[in-house]
Amino acid sequence: MDAQHTIRRQISCVGIGLHSGNKVNLTLKPAPADFGIRFRRTDLGSHEVPATVQNLAGIQLATGLANNEVSVETVEHLLAALVSVGIDNLRIELNSPEVPIMDGSAAPFVYLIHEAGVKRLQTPRKYLKIVRPIAISRGDKRIALFPSDHFKVTYSISYDHPLLRHQSRTLRITEESFAEEIAPARTFTFLKDVEMLRQNGLALGGSLDNAIVLGETGVLNNALRYEDEFVRHKILDAVGDLALVGYPVIGHLVAHRAGHALHTEFAAKILEESQAWRLVESPFEPVSAPVGLPVKDMAHRLAN
Ligand SMILES: [Zn+2]
């Protein structure tokens, strides 16, 4: 049995909101078993917003949540860090609408969680294990989950830009692989879009300190952290957005040219497709596919 985890002690940091440019205080506090991940806006009272698909709101450039008119924005990098370290239960307090952008990656949050320490609770963790494929596509954007004994992500992107073109990566997500290969990958944007964002009152806190900015032929920043930092950041975003299903997912996520809108639509679809998964207490627990498989699937199984 794997147990649920929280953090050992309260910890805080200060950063700026990407869109508002305002200073934000972020505090992480331990929480009991089965509490889940919940946000609280200390500037708006005691109402809590659970980090679940039911509270999705305002998905454009980042993933936002809202409940009872209390909103929090840009939650995905922090959620990705929590999933990777295996934090199931946490109170997250903010004094502003946005999770601070830090350096545009999840590395500062992984560091913060490690500084707070991880505490094992006495209650079993439940995993959402995929037993039959789930997929959606919108035009040339696609996302799917397939059965696997691990949480694995394959992501591919293609852009009409000399530095990006086509990038693809597959990685089994563990605490170690996430910390070393994914967490430091920063968010990216195109210089031509920055002006448009600013005119719309967005990205006011954005700078070369918290995003990779792509000009016509290269990056404006001094250097990339990885040659394929862009696709690595997309994996980071997908891991964070998938956290909104409320359980660690055991399956192989495959995405092509997706983004927050498709990731979060997919997270909601997973919960709807309850025939496609089982809640289990171990990633390796054998689970049979549900009865009543369509004939096509049955034929495939017989042939294999
Ligand atoms: Zn991101």
Short mmCIF file of C-alpha atoms and ligand atoms in Angstrom, two decimals:
data_model
loop_
_atom_site.label_atom_id
_atom_site.label_comp_id
_atom_site.label_asym_id
_atom_site.label_seq_id
_atom_site.Cartn_x
_atom_site.Cartn_y
_atom_site.Cartn_z
CA MET A 1 0.00 0.00 0.00
CA ASP A 2 1.22 3.50 -0.82
CA ALA A 3 0.26 6.12 1.71
CA GLN A 4 -0.98 9.65 1.09
CA HIS A 5 1.46 12.48 1.76
CA THR A 6 1.44 16.11 2.80
CA ILE A 7 4.29 18.49 3.72
CA ARG A 8 6.05 18.41 7.08
CA ARG A 9 5.86 22.11 7.90
CA GLN A 10 4.43 25.34 6.57
CA ILE A 11 6.57 27.23 4.06
CA SER A 12 6.23 30.51 2.12
CA CYS A 13 7.74 32.35 -0.81
CA VAL A 14 7.21 35.63 -2.63
CA GLY A 15 7.03 36.16 -6.37
CA ILE A 16 5.12 38.13 -8.97
CA GLY A 17 1.98 37.32 -10.90
CA LEU A 18 2.74 36.84 -14.61
CA HIS A 19 -0.30 38.74 -15.82
CA SER A 20 -0.88 41.32 -13.09
CA GLY A 21 2.79 42.01 -12.37
CA ASN A 22 1.79 42.28 -8.70
CA LYS A 23 3.79 40.87 -5.80
CA VAL A 24 2.23 37.65 -4.44
CA ASN A 25 2.78 35.80 -1.17
CA LEU A 26 2.40 32.03 -1.49
CA THR A 27 2.17 29.79 1.59
CA LEU A 28 1.97 25.99 1.57
CA LYS A 29 0.46 24.37 4.70
CA PRO A 30 0.17 20.71 5.74
CA ALA A 31 -3.30 19.15 5.38
CA PRO A 32 -4.88 15.89 6.61
CA ALA A 33 -5.55 12.73 4.57
CA ASP A 34 -8.33 12.94 1.93
CA PHE A 35 -8.25 16.76 2.07
CA GLY A 36 -6.88 17.07 -1.45
CA ILE A 37 -5.22 20.18 -2.82
CA ARG A 38 -7.10 23.37 -2.02
CA PHE A 39 -6.39 27.04 -2.70
CA ARG A 40 -7.41 29.88 -0.41
CA ARG A 41 -7.27 33.58 -1.25
CA THR A 42 -6.31 35.22 2.04
CA ASP A 43 -7.36 38.58 0.57
CA LEU A 44 -10.92 37.24 0.10
CA GLY A 45 -11.63 35.41 3.37
CA SER A 46 -11.72 31.74 4.22
CA HIS A 47 -13.40 30.17 1.16
CA GLU A 48 -11.39 27.28 -0.32
CA VAL A 49 -11.16 26.32 -3.99
CA PRO A 50 -10.35 22.62 -4.48
CA ALA A 51 -7.95 21.93 -7.37
CA THR A 52 -10.39 19.79 -9.36
CA VAL A 53 -11.89 19.89 -12.85
CA GLN A 54 -15.24 20.90 -11.36
CA ASN A 55 -13.72 24.31 -10.57
CA LEU A 56 -12.02 24.96 -13.91
CA ALA A 57 -12.37 28.56 -15.08
CA GLY A 58 -10.68 30.94 -17.46
CA ILE A 59 -8.43 28.64 -19.47
CA GLN A 60 -6.54 30.75 -21.97
CA LEU A 61 -2.83 31.19 -21.54
CA ALA A 62 -2.76 29.38 -18.21
CA THR A 63 -5.04 27.21 -16.10
CA GLY A 64 -7.41 28.91 -13.68
CA LEU A 65 -9.87 27.74 -11.04
CA ALA A 66 -12.87 29.45 -9.50
CA ASN A 67 -15.54 28.62 -6.95
CA ASN A 68 -18.05 31.00 -5.36
CA GLU A 69 -16.45 33.94 -7.16
CA VAL A 70 -13.07 33.16 -5.64
CA SER A 71 -10.54 32.61 -8.42
CA VAL A 72 -6.94 31.51 -8.66
CA GLU A 73 -4.91 31.60 -11.84
CA THR A 74 -1.79 29.97 -13.27
CA VAL A 75 -2.03 26.92 -11.02
CA GLU A 76 -0.42 24.38 -13.38
CA HIS A 77 3.29 24.65 -12.58
CA LEU A 78 2.69 24.36 -8.83
CA LEU A 79 0.29 21.42 -9.34
CA ALA A 80 2.86 19.65 -11.55
CA ALA A 81 5.47 20.00 -8.80
CA LEU A 82 3.03 18.61 -6.20
CA VAL A 83 2.12 15.59 -8.36
CA SER A 84 5.74 14.77 -9.07
CA VAL A 85 6.79 14.86 -5.41
CA GLY A 86 3.66 12.90 -4.44
CA ILE A 87 1.89 15.52 -2.30
CA ASP A 88 -1.79 14.49 -2.08
CA ASN A 89 -3.02 16.92 0.54
CA LEU A 90 -2.14 20.61 0.88
CA ARG A 91 -3.55 24.01 1.75
CA ILE A 92 -2.23 26.67 -0.62
CA GLU A 93 -2.70 30.28 0.44
CA LEU A 94 -2.33 33.28 -1.86
CA ASN A 95 -2.96 36.97 -1.20
CA SER A 96 -3.62 37.69 -4.88
CA PRO A 97 -5.37 35.95 -7.83
CA GLU A 98 -2.23 34.45 -9.37
CA VAL A 99 0.21 31.78 -8.29
CA PRO A 100 3.60 33.53 -8.63
CA ILE A 101 5.36 32.75 -11.90
CA MET A 102 8.82 32.42 -10.25
CA ASP A 103 11.29 31.66 -13.08
CA GLY A 104 8.55 30.32 -15.42
CA SER A 105 9.28 26.70 -14.48
CA ALA A 106 8.31 24.28 -11.69
CA ALA A 107 11.83 24.00 -10.24
CA PRO A 108 11.31 26.67 -7.52
CA PHE A 109 8.17 24.85 -6.34
CA VAL A 110 9.95 21.47 -6.22
CA TYR A 111 12.67 23.17 -4.15
CA LEU A 112 10.06 24.74 -1.85
CA ILE A 113 8.32 21.39 -1.24
CA HIS A 114 11.65 19.71 -0.47
CA GLU A 115 12.50 22.50 1.97
CA ALA A 116 9.15 21.95 3.75
CA GLY A 117 9.77 18.19 3.88
CA VAL A 118 7.38 15.41 2.93
CA LYS A 119 5.21 13.73 5.55
CA ARG A 120 3.62 10.30 5.20
CA LEU A 121 0.01 10.03 6.38
CA GLN A 122 -1.75 6.91 7.67
CA THR A 123 -4.31 6.61 4.86
CA PRO A 124 -3.83 4.68 1.60
CA ARG A 125 -3.39 6.69 -1.58
CA LYS A 126 -5.71 5.91 -4.48
CA TYR A 127 -4.46 5.98 -8.06
CA LEU A 128 -6.61 6.40 -11.13
CA LYS A 129 -5.45 3.53 -13.34
CA ILE A 130 -6.40 3.60 -17.00
CA VAL A 131 -7.78 0.26 -18.26
CA ARG A 132 -8.92 1.26 -21.74
CA PRO A 133 -7.95 4.17 -24.00
CA ILE A 134 -9.51 7.61 -23.73
CA ALA A 135 -8.87 10.15 -26.50
CA ILE A 136 -10.02 13.48 -27.85
CA SER A 137 -8.91 15.55 -30.81
CA ARG A 138 -9.67 19.07 -31.97
CA GLY A 139 -8.43 19.67 -35.49
CA ASP A 140 -4.75 18.68 -35.52
CA LYS A 141 -4.54 18.81 -31.70
CA ARG A 142 -4.78 15.43 -30.03
CA ILE A 143 -4.56 13.96 -26.54
CA ALA A 144 -5.07 10.41 -25.30
CA LEU A 145 -4.40 8.10 -22.37
CA PHE A 146 -3.51 4.42 -22.76
CA PRO A 147 -3.16 1.65 -20.17
CA SER A 148 0.32 1.36 -18.62
CA ASP A 149 1.78 0.31 -15.26
CA HIS A 150 3.49 3.72 -14.96
CA PHE A 151 2.68 7.37 -15.44
CA LYS A 152 4.36 8.16 -18.74
CA VAL A 153 4.03 11.14 -21.07
CA THR A 154 4.77 11.42 -24.78
CA TYR A 155 4.43 14.97 -26.08
CA SER A 156 5.07 16.41 -29.51
CA ILE A 157 4.85 19.99 -30.73
CA SER A 158 5.32 21.60 -34.10
CA TYR A 159 5.57 25.29 -34.85
CA ASP A 160 6.52 27.32 -37.85
CA HIS A 161 9.64 28.69 -36.18
CA PRO A 162 13.28 27.81 -36.98
CA LEU A 163 14.13 26.96 -33.35
CA LEU A 164 11.02 24.93 -32.63
CA ARG A 165 9.84 23.07 -35.70
CA HIS A 166 9.12 19.59 -34.41
CA GLN A 167 10.05 18.43 -30.92
CA SER A 168 8.97 15.19 -29.28
CA ARG A 169 9.84 13.48 -26.02
CA THR A 170 8.68 10.48 -24.02
CA LEU A 171 9.38 10.25 -20.32
CA ARG A 172 8.26 8.08 -17.46
CA ILE A 173 7.36 10.59 -14.75
CA THR A 174 8.96 9.85 -11.39
CA GLU A 175 10.00 12.30 -8.70
CA GLU A 176 13.60 12.08 -9.93
CA SER A 177 12.94 12.27 -13.67
CA PHE A 178 10.58 15.21 -13.20
CA ALA A 179 13.05 17.13 -11.02
CA GLU A 180 15.95 16.58 -13.41
CA GLU A 181 14.37 16.65 -16.84
CA ILE A 182 11.09 18.56 -16.67
CA ALA A 183 10.78 20.89 -13.67
CA PRO A 184 13.46 23.40 -14.83
CA ALA A 185 11.89 23.80 -18.32
CA ARG A 186 10.47 27.32 -18.62
CA THR A 187 7.33 28.60 -20.23
CA PHE A 188 7.78 30.22 -23.65
CA THR A 189 6.17 32.89 -25.72
CA PHE A 190 6.68 34.64 -29.04
CA LEU A 191 7.89 38.23 -29.14
CA LYS A 192 5.16 39.07 -31.65
CA ASP A 193 2.54 37.92 -29.11
CA VAL A 194 4.02 39.81 -26.16
CA GLU A 195 2.91 43.21 -27.44
CA MET A 196 -0.61 41.92 -28.06
CA LEU A 197 -0.78 40.47 -24.55
CA ARG A 198 0.41 43.73 -23.00
CA GLN A 199 -2.21 45.71 -24.93
CA ASN A 200 -4.80 43.40 -23.38
CA GLY A 201 -3.41 44.02 -19.91
CA LEU A 202 -1.80 40.58 -19.75
CA ALA A 203 1.78 39.42 -19.14
CA LEU A 204 2.52 42.68 -17.29
CA GLY A 205 4.85 40.72 -14.99
CA GLY A 206 6.46 38.82 -17.86
CA SER A 207 10.16 39.28 -18.55
CA LEU A 208 13.19 37.34 -19.69
CA ASP A 209 13.53 36.30 -16.02
CA ASN A 210 10.36 34.18 -16.18
CA ALA A 211 9.82 33.14 -19.80
CA ILE A 212 11.72 32.16 -22.89
CA VAL A 213 10.91 34.77 -25.52
CA LEU A 214 11.25 33.71 -29.14
CA GLY A 215 12.13 36.31 -31.75
CA GLU A 216 12.03 35.70 -35.50
CA THR A 217 15.09 33.46 -35.59
CA GLY A 218 16.18 32.73 -32.04
CA VAL A 219 15.60 33.31 -28.33
CA LEU A 220 16.06 36.68 -26.65
CA ASN A 221 17.26 34.98 -23.46
CA ASN A 222 20.96 34.17 -23.07
CA ALA A 223 20.58 30.42 -23.28
CA LEU A 224 18.16 27.53 -23.15
CA ARG A 225 18.28 25.09 -20.25
CA TYR A 226 17.76 22.16 -22.63
CA GLU A 227 17.90 22.04 -26.40
CA ASP A 228 14.25 20.88 -26.38
CA GLU A 229 13.16 22.98 -23.39
CA PHE A 230 9.90 23.83 -25.20
CA VAL A 231 8.47 20.31 -25.43
CA ARG A 232 9.70 19.61 -21.90
CA HIS A 233 7.66 22.56 -20.68
CA LYS A 234 4.61 21.21 -22.47
CA ILE A 235 5.06 17.96 -20.53
CA LEU A 236 5.25 20.03 -17.35
CA ASP A 237 1.99 21.80 -18.21
CA ALA A 238 0.23 18.52 -19.06
CA VAL A 239 1.30 16.93 -15.75
CA GLY A 240 -0.03 19.96 -13.86
CA ASP A 241 -3.32 20.12 -15.75
CA LEU A 242 -3.90 16.38 -15.37
CA ALA A 243 -3.59 16.81 -11.59
CA LEU A 244 -7.12 18.27 -11.73
CA VAL A 245 -8.60 14.76 -11.96
CA GLY A 246 -7.83 14.58 -8.23
CA TYR A 247 -5.82 11.33 -8.21
CA PRO A 248 -2.35 10.40 -9.48
CA VAL A 249 -2.93 8.90 -12.94
CA ILE A 250 -1.39 5.58 -13.97
CA GLY A 251 -1.34 5.46 -17.75
CA HIS A 252 0.50 6.68 -20.82
CA LEU A 253 -0.51 10.20 -21.81
CA VAL A 254 0.12 10.99 -25.48
CA ALA A 255 -0.40 14.57 -26.66
CA HIS A 256 0.27 16.36 -29.93
CA ARG A 257 0.08 20.16 -30.25
CA ALA A 258 -2.20 20.36 -27.22
CA GLY A 259 -2.39 23.19 -24.70
CA HIS A 260 -4.17 24.13 -21.50
CA ALA A 261 -7.63 24.18 -23.10
CA LEU A 262 -7.28 20.63 -24.45
CA HIS A 263 -5.43 19.30 -21.38
CA THR A 264 -8.20 20.48 -19.06
CA GLU A 265 -11.04 19.42 -21.35
CA PHE A 266 -9.37 16.01 -21.35
CA ALA A 267 -9.06 15.96 -17.53
CA ALA A 268 -12.83 16.45 -17.33
CA LYS A 269 -13.42 13.77 -19.99
CA ILE A 270 -11.36 11.24 -17.98
CA LEU A 271 -13.68 11.60 -15.00
CA GLU A 272 -16.74 11.22 -17.25
CA GLU A 273 -15.38 8.03 -18.83
CA SER A 274 -15.62 6.00 -15.64
CA GLN A 275 -15.59 2.73 -17.63
CA ALA A 276 -12.04 3.50 -18.74
CA TRP A 277 -10.35 3.48 -15.34
CA ARG A 278 -10.29 1.96 -11.89
CA LEU A 279 -9.29 3.44 -8.54
CA VAL A 280 -6.52 1.22 -7.16
CA GLU A 281 -4.20 1.34 -4.15
CA SER A 282 -1.09 0.29 -6.08
CA PRO A 283 -0.01 1.26 -9.61
CA PHE A 284 0.80 -2.42 -10.23
CA GLU A 285 -2.51 -3.83 -8.98
CA PRO A 286 -3.78 -6.05 -11.79
CA VAL A 287 -7.06 -4.76 -13.13
CA SER A 288 -9.07 -6.37 -15.85
CA ALA A 289 -10.63 -4.30 -18.56
CA PRO A 290 -14.32 -3.72 -17.98
CA VAL A 291 -16.90 -6.15 -19.28
CA GLY A 292 -18.95 -5.11 -22.27
CA LEU A 293 -16.00 -4.15 -24.47
CA PRO A 294 -16.95 -3.08 -27.95
CA VAL A 295 -16.53 -5.87 -30.50
CA LYS A 296 -13.55 -4.11 -32.11
CA ASP A 297 -11.62 -4.15 -28.82
CA MET A 298 -12.60 -7.74 -28.17
CA ALA A 299 -11.32 -8.76 -31.63
CA HIS A 300 -8.05 -6.98 -30.94
CA ARG A 301 -7.68 -8.84 -27.65
CA LEU A 302 -8.41 -12.20 -29.24
CA ALA A 303 -5.90 -11.52 -31.99
CA ASN A 304 -3.23 -10.75 -29.41
ZN ZN B 1 3.39 26.39 -18.37
#
